[in-house]
Tab-separated table of C-alpha atoms and ligand atoms in Angstrom:
chain	number	residue	atom	x	y	z
A	1	UNK	CA	81.833	83.836	109.328
A	2	UNK	CA	80.767	80.360	109.945
A	3	UNK	CA	76.905	80.049	110.236
A	4	UNK	CA	75.627	78.668	113.594
A	5	UNK	CA	78.937	77.470	114.964
A	6	UNK	CA	81.132	78.513	117.696
A	7	UNK	CA	84.779	79.496	116.326
A	8	UNK	CA	87.223	78.059	118.899
A	9	UNK	CA	90.078	80.532	117.779
A	10	UNK	CA	87.931	83.510	119.271
A	11	UNK	CA	88.465	82.287	122.451
A	12	UNK	CA	91.065	83.046	125.442
A	13	UNK	CA	92.448	79.572	127.147
A	14	UNK	CA	90.261	80.394	130.184
A	15	UNK	CA	87.168	80.871	127.972
A	16	UNK	CA	87.891	77.522	126.089
A	17	UNK	CA	88.034	75.924	129.306
A	18	UNK	CA	84.459	77.308	130.282
A	19	UNK	CA	83.299	76.165	127.225
A	20	UNK	CA	84.261	72.664	127.676
A	21	UNK	CA	82.800	72.572	131.241
A	22	UNK	CA	79.542	73.843	129.728
A	23	UNK	CA	79.218	71.078	127.305
A	24	UNK	CA	80.068	68.685	130.272
A	25	UNK	CA	83.675	68.050	129.850
A	26	UNK	CA	86.656	68.634	132.128
A	27	UNK	CA	88.500	71.742	132.097
A	28	UNK	CA	91.938	70.372	131.188
A	29	UNK	CA	90.805	69.263	127.782
A	30	UNK	CA	90.343	72.878	127.233
A	31	UNK	CA	94.229	73.478	127.653
A	32	UNK	CA	94.749	70.577	125.452
A	33	UNK	CA	92.653	71.856	122.709
A	34	UNK	CA	93.846	75.254	123.115
A	35	UNK	CA	97.611	74.209	122.499
A	36	UNK	CA	96.420	72.265	119.418
A	37	UNK	CA	94.560	75.685	117.979
A	38	UNK	CA	98.122	77.036	118.078
A	39	UNK	CA	99.823	74.289	116.577
A	40	UNK	CA	97.436	75.339	113.626
A	41	UNK	CA	95.605	72.265	112.925
A	42	UNK	CA	92.815	72.390	110.375
A	43	UNK	CA	90.529	69.357	111.655
A	44	UNK	CA	89.280	68.092	115.318
A	45	UNK	CA	90.591	64.644	114.134
A	46	UNK	CA	94.375	65.890	114.259
A	47	UNK	CA	94.027	66.406	117.977
A	48	UNK	CA	95.089	62.734	119.141
A	49	UNK	CA	94.965	63.238	122.588
A	50	UNK	CA	91.177	64.024	122.692
A	51	UNK	CA	88.894	61.063	122.943
A	52	UNK	CA	87.075	60.368	119.807
A	53	UNK	CA	83.606	61.120	121.255
A	54	UNK	CA	84.565	64.456	122.407
A	55	UNK	CA	86.165	65.408	118.885
A	56	UNK	CA	82.660	64.273	117.635
A	57	UNK	CA	80.876	66.662	120.020
A	58	UNK	CA	83.171	69.437	119.253
A	59	UNK	CA	82.541	69.012	115.534
A	60	UNK	CA	78.931	69.405	116.314
A	61	UNK	CA	79.055	72.834	118.015
A	62	UNK	CA	82.343	74.190	116.649
A	63	UNK	CA	84.805	75.095	114.193
A	64	UNK	CA	88.600	75.792	114.792
A	65	UNK	CA	88.357	78.811	112.394
A	66	UNK	CA	90.964	78.826	109.430
A	67	UNK	CA	91.604	81.403	106.821
A	68	UNK	CA	93.678	80.073	103.924
A	69	UNK	CA	96.621	81.127	101.919
A	70	UNK	CA	95.788	82.157	98.384
A	71	UNK	CA	99.132	83.703	97.194
A	72	UNK	CA	102.467	84.942	98.718
A	73	UNK	CA	104.723	87.509	96.752
A	74	UNK	CA	108.336	88.075	97.933
A	75	UNK	CA	110.028	91.180	97.409
A	76	UNK	CA	113.347	90.993	95.659
A	77	UNK	CA	114.585	94.213	97.211
A	78	UNK	CA	114.050	93.419	100.829
A	79	UNK	CA	112.765	91.096	103.206
A	80	UNK	CA	109.113	91.751	102.425
A	81	UNK	CA	106.290	89.188	101.967
A	82	UNK	CA	102.699	90.052	100.724
A	83	UNK	CA	99.958	87.649	101.330
A	84	UNK	CA	96.493	87.073	100.102
A	85	UNK	CA	94.294	85.141	102.269
A	86	UNK	CA	90.917	83.626	101.417
A	87	UNK	CA	88.335	83.991	103.916
A	88	UNK	CA	85.545	81.379	104.825
A	89	UNK	CA	82.867	83.416	102.720
A	90	UNK	CA	85.404	83.790	99.721
A	91	UNK	CA	86.379	87.333	100.652
A	92	UNK	CA	90.238	88.151	100.147
A	93	UNK	CA	92.423	90.310	102.554
A	94	UNK	CA	95.822	91.218	102.325
A	95	UNK	CA	98.579	90.738	104.909
A	96	UNK	CA	102.189	91.595	105.089
A	97	UNK	CA	105.323	90.029	106.690
A	98	UNK	CA	108.501	92.297	106.943
A	99	UNK	CA	111.224	89.811	107.830
A	100	UNK	CA	114.479	91.580	108.878
A	101	UNK	CA	116.949	89.908	110.968
A	102	UNK	CA	115.738	88.590	114.334
A	103	UNK	CA	112.457	90.741	113.876
A	104	UNK	CA	109.429	89.355	111.804
A	105	UNK	CA	106.636	91.960	111.945
A	106	UNK	CA	103.245	91.293	110.446
A	107	UNK	CA	100.712	94.209	109.188
A	108	UNK	CA	97.290	92.639	109.608
A	109	UNK	CA	94.055	93.689	107.806
A	110	UNK	CA	91.059	94.673	110.163
A	111	UNK	CA	88.265	94.739	107.637
A	112	UNK	CA	87.410	93.560	104.134
A	113	UNK	CA	87.895	97.151	102.509
A	114	UNK	CA	87.152	100.381	104.344
A	115	UNK	CA	84.722	102.922	104.703
A	116	UNK	CA	86.801	105.801	105.758
A	117	UNK	CA	87.310	107.309	102.283
A	118	UNK	CA	90.830	108.588	102.618
A	119	UNK	CA	91.630	109.788	99.094
A	120	UNK	CA	94.896	108.531	98.505
A	121	UNK	CA	94.295	105.048	100.003
A	122	UNK	CA	93.405	101.860	97.830
A	123	UNK	CA	91.664	99.785	100.469
A	124	UNK	CA	88.883	102.326	100.676
A	125	UNK	CA	87.920	102.388	96.954
A	126	UNK	CA	85.301	99.936	96.997
A	127	UNK	CA	83.995	100.907	100.319
A	128	UNK	CA	83.807	98.253	103.387
A	129	UNK	CA	82.511	94.805	102.571
A	130	UNK	CA	82.505	93.646	106.302
A	131	UNK	CA	84.492	93.811	109.531
A	132	UNK	CA	86.894	90.764	110.222
A	133	UNK	CA	86.028	88.600	113.490
A	134	UNK	CA	88.947	88.736	115.973
A	135	UNK	CA	90.052	85.403	114.797
A	136	UNK	CA	90.304	86.242	111.389
A	137	UNK	CA	92.868	88.979	112.228
A	138	UNK	CA	94.731	86.537	114.650
A	139	UNK	CA	94.851	83.857	112.222
A	140	UNK	CA	96.828	86.089	109.783
A	141	UNK	CA	99.680	85.880	112.087
A	142	UNK	CA	99.404	82.285	112.806
A	143	UNK	CA	99.294	81.598	109.173
A	144	UNK	CA	102.622	83.852	108.554
A	145	UNK	CA	104.260	82.116	111.445
A	146	UNK	CA	103.550	78.521	110.069
A	147	UNK	CA	104.463	79.649	106.507
A	148	UNK	CA	107.668	81.294	107.364
A	149	UNK	CA	108.687	78.804	110.292
A	150	UNK	CA	109.555	81.699	112.456
A	151	UNK	CA	107.846	83.499	115.662
A	152	UNK	CA	106.191	86.690	114.764
A	153	UNK	CA	107.621	89.470	117.081
A	154	UNK	CA	105.832	92.382	116.346
A	155	UNK	CA	102.324	93.530	114.895
A	156	UNK	CA	101.184	96.560	113.154
A	157	UNK	CA	97.574	97.080	112.609
A	158	UNK	CA	97.940	99.017	109.677
A	159	UNK	CA	96.625	96.863	106.944
A	160	UNK	CA	93.421	97.543	105.169
A	161	UNK	CA	90.607	98.872	107.137
A	162	UNK	CA	90.244	101.221	110.350
A	163	UNK	CA	90.670	99.117	113.629
A	164	UNK	CA	88.850	101.920	115.728
A	165	UNK	CA	85.844	101.366	113.216
A	166	UNK	CA	85.897	97.677	114.153
A	167	UNK	CA	86.364	98.419	117.969
A	168	UNK	CA	85.132	95.144	119.548
A	169	UNK	CA	86.767	92.798	117.459
A	170	UNK	CA	90.151	94.788	117.544
A	171	UNK	CA	90.148	94.885	121.403
A	172	UNK	CA	89.358	91.100	121.454
A	173	UNK	CA	92.363	90.353	118.978
A	174	UNK	CA	94.580	92.470	121.393
A	175	UNK	CA	93.357	90.015	123.926
A	176	UNK	CA	93.840	86.970	122.284
A	177	UNK	CA	97.540	87.557	121.035
A	178	UNK	CA	98.561	88.274	124.411
A	179	UNK	CA	97.664	84.958	125.619
A	180	UNK	CA	100.601	82.977	127.686
A	181	UNK	CA	100.020	79.856	125.929
A	182	UNK	CA	98.778	81.266	122.770
A	183	UNK	CA	101.009	83.857	120.567
A	184	UNK	CA	102.243	85.679	123.679
A	185	UNK	CA	103.094	88.693	121.928
A	186	UNK	CA	103.459	91.719	124.315
A	187	UNK	CA	101.311	95.022	124.072
A	188	UNK	CA	104.608	97.086	123.589
A	189	UNK	CA	105.149	95.156	120.521
A	190	UNK	CA	101.856	96.066	119.028
A	191	UNK	CA	101.003	99.018	116.811
A	192	UNK	CA	97.506	100.264	116.157
A	193	UNK	CA	97.044	103.008	113.582
A	194	UNK	CA	93.838	105.011	113.310
A	195	UNK	CA	92.637	107.756	110.777
A	196	UNK	CA	91.555	109.565	114.010
A	197	UNK	CA	88.283	108.369	115.581
A	198	UNK	CA	88.491	110.422	118.665
A	199	UNK	CA	85.886	108.829	120.804
A	200	UNK	CA	87.306	105.531	120.282
A	201	UNK	CA	91.050	106.758	120.909
A	202	UNK	CA	89.504	107.635	124.525
A	203	UNK	CA	87.778	104.443	124.744
A	204	UNK	CA	90.967	102.695	124.063
A	205	UNK	CA	92.959	104.784	126.437
A	206	UNK	CA	90.667	104.072	129.230
A	207	UNK	CA	91.206	100.281	128.628
A	208	UNK	CA	94.857	101.319	129.837
A	209	UNK	CA	96.438	98.699	127.175
A	210	UNK	CA	99.794	99.998	126.657
A	211	UNK	CA	100.192	99.414	122.988
A	212	UNK	CA	101.890	101.761	120.843
A	213	UNK	CA	99.255	104.325	119.115
A	214	UNK	CA	99.866	105.782	115.840
A	215	UNK	CA	97.738	108.535	114.090
A	216	UNK	CA	97.352	109.069	110.558
A	217	UNK	CA	97.583	113.022	110.620
A	218	UNK	CA	98.682	113.809	106.952
A	219	UNK	CA	97.650	117.331	107.578
A	220	UNK	CA	97.888	119.848	110.503
A	221	UNK	CA	95.025	121.964	109.156
A	222	UNK	CA	91.313	121.127	109.186
A	223	UNK	CA	90.306	122.234	105.943
A	224	UNK	CA	93.396	120.735	104.015
A	225	UNK	CA	92.897	117.372	105.925
A	226	UNK	CA	89.110	117.404	105.055
A	227	UNK	CA	90.064	117.450	101.386
A	228	UNK	CA	92.015	114.051	101.717
A	229	UNK	CA	90.331	112.442	104.738
A	230	UNK	CA	86.517	112.417	105.089
A	231	UNK	CA	86.892	111.412	108.535
A	232	UNK	CA	88.291	115.110	109.338
A	233	UNK	CA	84.662	116.224	108.564
A	234	UNK	CA	83.682	114.842	112.065
A	235	UNK	CA	87.037	115.136	114.057
A	236	UNK	CA	89.068	118.230	114.288
A	237	UNK	CA	92.903	118.154	114.425
A	238	UNK	CA	92.678	119.625	117.959
A	239	UNK	CA	90.362	117.042	119.214
A	240	UNK	CA	92.807	114.466	118.205
A	241	UNK	CA	95.934	115.965	119.835
A	242	UNK	CA	93.558	116.327	123.091
A	243	UNK	CA	92.781	112.759	122.654
A	244	UNK	CA	96.476	111.997	122.107
A	245	UNK	CA	97.315	113.471	125.295
A	246	UNK	CA	94.756	111.855	127.036
A	247	UNK	CA	96.096	108.670	125.727
A	248	UNK	CA	99.621	109.297	126.872
A	249	UNK	CA	98.435	110.247	130.487
A	250	UNK	CA	96.586	106.919	130.623
A	251	UNK	CA	99.455	104.572	129.082
A	252	UNK	CA	102.480	106.823	129.018
A	253	UNK	CA	103.070	105.594	125.651
A	254	UNK	CA	104.711	107.780	122.957
A	255	UNK	CA	102.142	108.546	120.052
A	256	UNK	CA	103.469	108.116	116.360
A	257	UNK	CA	102.084	110.614	114.031
A	258	UNK	CA	102.170	109.276	110.425
A	259	UNK	CA	102.414	112.000	107.781
A	260	UNK	CA	102.060	110.976	104.241
A	261	UNK	CA	103.731	113.540	102.118
A	262	UNK	CA	101.921	114.662	99.109
A	263	UNK	CA	103.375	116.855	96.237
A	264	UNK	CA	101.705	120.161	96.509
A	265	UNK	CA	99.203	119.257	98.832
A	266	UNK	CA	100.610	118.692	102.377
A	267	UNK	CA	104.480	119.222	101.954
A	268	UNK	CA	105.201	122.849	102.533
A	269	UNK	CA	106.880	124.924	105.072
A	270	UNK	CA	103.518	126.162	106.382
A	271	UNK	CA	102.418	122.474	107.287
A	272	UNK	CA	105.658	121.749	108.998
A	273	UNK	CA	105.460	124.823	111.069
A	274	UNK	CA	102.132	124.134	112.366
A	275	UNK	CA	103.077	120.616	113.225
A	276	UNK	CA	105.716	121.879	115.258
A	277	UNK	CA	103.298	124.141	117.021
A	278	UNK	CA	100.618	121.206	117.668
A	279	UNK	CA	103.398	118.517	118.781
A	280	UNK	CA	105.789	120.877	120.806
A	281	UNK	CA	106.425	119.149	124.133
A	282	UNK	CA	104.194	116.136	123.362
A	283	UNK	CA	105.931	112.455	123.793
A	284	UNK	CA	105.546	111.718	120.507
A	285	UNK	CA	107.274	110.768	116.976
A	286	UNK	CA	106.656	111.807	113.321
A	287	UNK	CA	106.828	109.231	110.523
A	288	UNK	CA	107.121	110.695	107.290
A	289	UNK	CA	105.915	108.494	104.315
A	290	UNK	CA	106.422	109.864	100.905
A	291	UNK	CA	102.878	108.852	99.266
A	292	UNK	CA	102.664	105.697	97.512
A	293	UNK	CA	100.917	106.589	94.259
A	294	UNK	CA	97.931	104.608	93.271
A	295	UNK	CA	96.513	103.914	89.877
A	296	UNK	CA	92.898	105.607	90.802
A	297	UNK	CA	94.597	108.916	91.701
A	298	UNK	CA	96.893	111.543	90.451
A	299	UNK	CA	98.878	112.016	94.030
A	300	UNK	CA	102.675	112.228	93.516
A	301	UNK	CA	105.666	112.057	95.767
A	302	UNK	CA	107.263	115.000	96.805
A	303	UNK	CA	110.858	115.526	95.455
A	304	UNK	CA	113.428	114.134	97.886
A	305	UNK	CA	114.765	117.509	98.305
A	306	UNK	CA	111.495	118.491	99.663
A	307	UNK	CA	111.147	115.499	101.926
A	308	UNK	CA	114.298	116.038	103.506
A	309	UNK	CA	113.695	119.811	104.079
A	310	UNK	CA	110.453	118.887	105.716
A	311	UNK	CA	112.156	116.651	108.057
A	312	UNK	CA	114.907	118.736	108.674
A	313	UNK	CA	112.738	121.462	109.675
A	314	UNK	CA	110.899	119.254	112.356
A	315	UNK	CA	114.402	118.138	113.494
A	316	UNK	CA	115.451	121.649	113.950
A	317	UNK	CA	112.535	122.151	116.319
A	318	UNK	CA	112.898	119.036	118.345
A	319	UNK	CA	110.179	116.905	116.983
A	320	UNK	CA	111.703	113.360	116.599
A	321	UNK	CA	111.205	112.374	113.052
A	322	UNK	CA	112.011	109.398	110.522
A	323	UNK	CA	111.248	108.683	107.084
A	324	UNK	CA	109.710	105.599	106.379
A	325	UNK	CA	110.412	104.266	103.142
A	326	UNK	CA	107.884	101.995	101.655
A	327	UNK	CA	108.845	98.375	101.550
A	328	UNK	CA	108.225	95.638	99.004
A	329	UNK	CA	107.861	98.401	96.422
A	330	UNK	CA	108.270	95.793	93.555
A	331	UNK	CA	105.279	93.530	95.068
A	332	UNK	CA	102.197	96.040	94.593
A	333	UNK	CA	103.109	99.113	96.596
A	334	UNK	CA	100.455	100.640	98.621
A	335	UNK	CA	98.450	98.830	101.129
A	336	UNK	CA	95.128	97.353	99.292
A	337	UNK	CA	96.585	97.546	95.977
A	338	UNK	CA	97.466	93.782	95.649
A	339	UNK	CA	93.775	92.819	96.826
A	340	UNK	CA	92.285	95.183	94.368
A	341	UNK	CA	94.300	93.883	91.312
A	342	UNK	CA	93.438	90.268	92.147
A	343	UNK	CA	89.729	91.241	92.890
A	344	UNK	CA	89.525	93.051	89.426
A	345	UNK	CA	90.787	89.755	87.655
B	401	SAH	N1	93.002	102.809	108.997
B	401	SAH	C1	94.195	103.130	109.683
B	401	SAH	C2	95.380	101.996	109.064
B	401	SAH	C3	95.119	102.249	107.639
B	401	SAH	S1	96.725	101.997	106.639
B	401	SAH	C4	94.919	104.530	109.435
B	401	SAH	O1	93.972	105.176	108.872
B	401	SAH	O2	95.679	104.837	110.433
B	401	SAH	C5	98.287	102.620	107.430
B	401	SAH	C6	98.585	104.123	106.906
B	401	SAH	O3	99.097	104.176	105.594
B	401	SAH	C7	98.050	105.249	107.390
B	401	SAH	O4	98.559	106.225	107.886
B	401	SAH	C8	97.544	105.365	105.791
B	401	SAH	O5	97.005	106.805	105.904
B	401	SAH	C9	98.565	105.184	105.177
B	401	SAH	N2	98.237	105.009	103.620
B	401	SAH	C10	97.356	104.549	102.806
B	401	SAH	N3	97.359	104.529	101.663
B	401	SAH	C11	98.796	105.314	101.422
B	401	SAH	C12	99.627	105.507	100.250
B	401	SAH	N4	99.134	105.266	99.042
B	401	SAH	N5	100.465	106.159	100.447
B	401	SAH	C13	100.864	106.404	101.933
B	401	SAH	N6	100.377	106.008	102.913
B	401	SAH	C14	99.254	105.516	102.781
């Protein structure tokens, strides 16, 4: 979101080299500049092995591309840290870092807001402001690394926004994080979560990038799902399941089904039975998430007894299942809530 300028952070090393050749420079300068970008500099003048004349030329044509940390909240309960980052146009996004043992997992936002309209989600309440560009997704990771002084090992695309509704930028982001001399984070350490945009799941499968795919199922019944997820009016559960089989066929990766349990809405035996029928024999795993209540809606978590019963039923029927407890509950629980509370101020 820099008008008329080229954002270098949006490029792979090869592309950056080509760009330098285009502006009449030597290829190796591209590699030098590339490594500066990943040392997270803010200004071309910090590139002290690059001649002044080239730095001036770069300044005319391009920007490095930086988002800036606005706020960081640290959970006192676990290793979760929540960040608010300010984009170049003043928009604010939320990023979460989960720092446990040797792993550092970052949950990145993909859009400013979201237009999917899931009833229980805080990110979508004000709709979509805009898509993030690939480098704005990438820079969330670079900035967390800089801030914590630790290499990011895993990425989950589960922050605000729908990655498959910002498809081109999400794909470019995946390409950028894979770069050897960049962040070098492998596909197997990346999870993309979608509310179930079937056509795009198939497109993604065709690319055969072996990332982990997570599907926000939240109900195995179309009618019930439509009440909590408007996207269900467009795609049926059955179509999602078919697309998942297609994805597994192409990538050989196990699918994760996210299931946010809402008291009295989707937490009964009827749902558990249907889930077993749908997923039987599939290379998959179910992640039960007790709903994180948001201020604007009156959804509640089921009692722990119900949650355990739901889990036990799936287990008994050989569906691998875990309960994901929400982390950082003391620092503005559900995704999108922190950003909202700040934007409202
Ligand atoms: N758009 C993507 C990523 C969004 S958020 C998607 O829909 O998958 C990641 C997960 O958190 C999704 O499964 C989403 O449905 C879930 N989620 C959102 N708000 C929640 C809340 N208040 N409580 C529990 N889960 C929530």
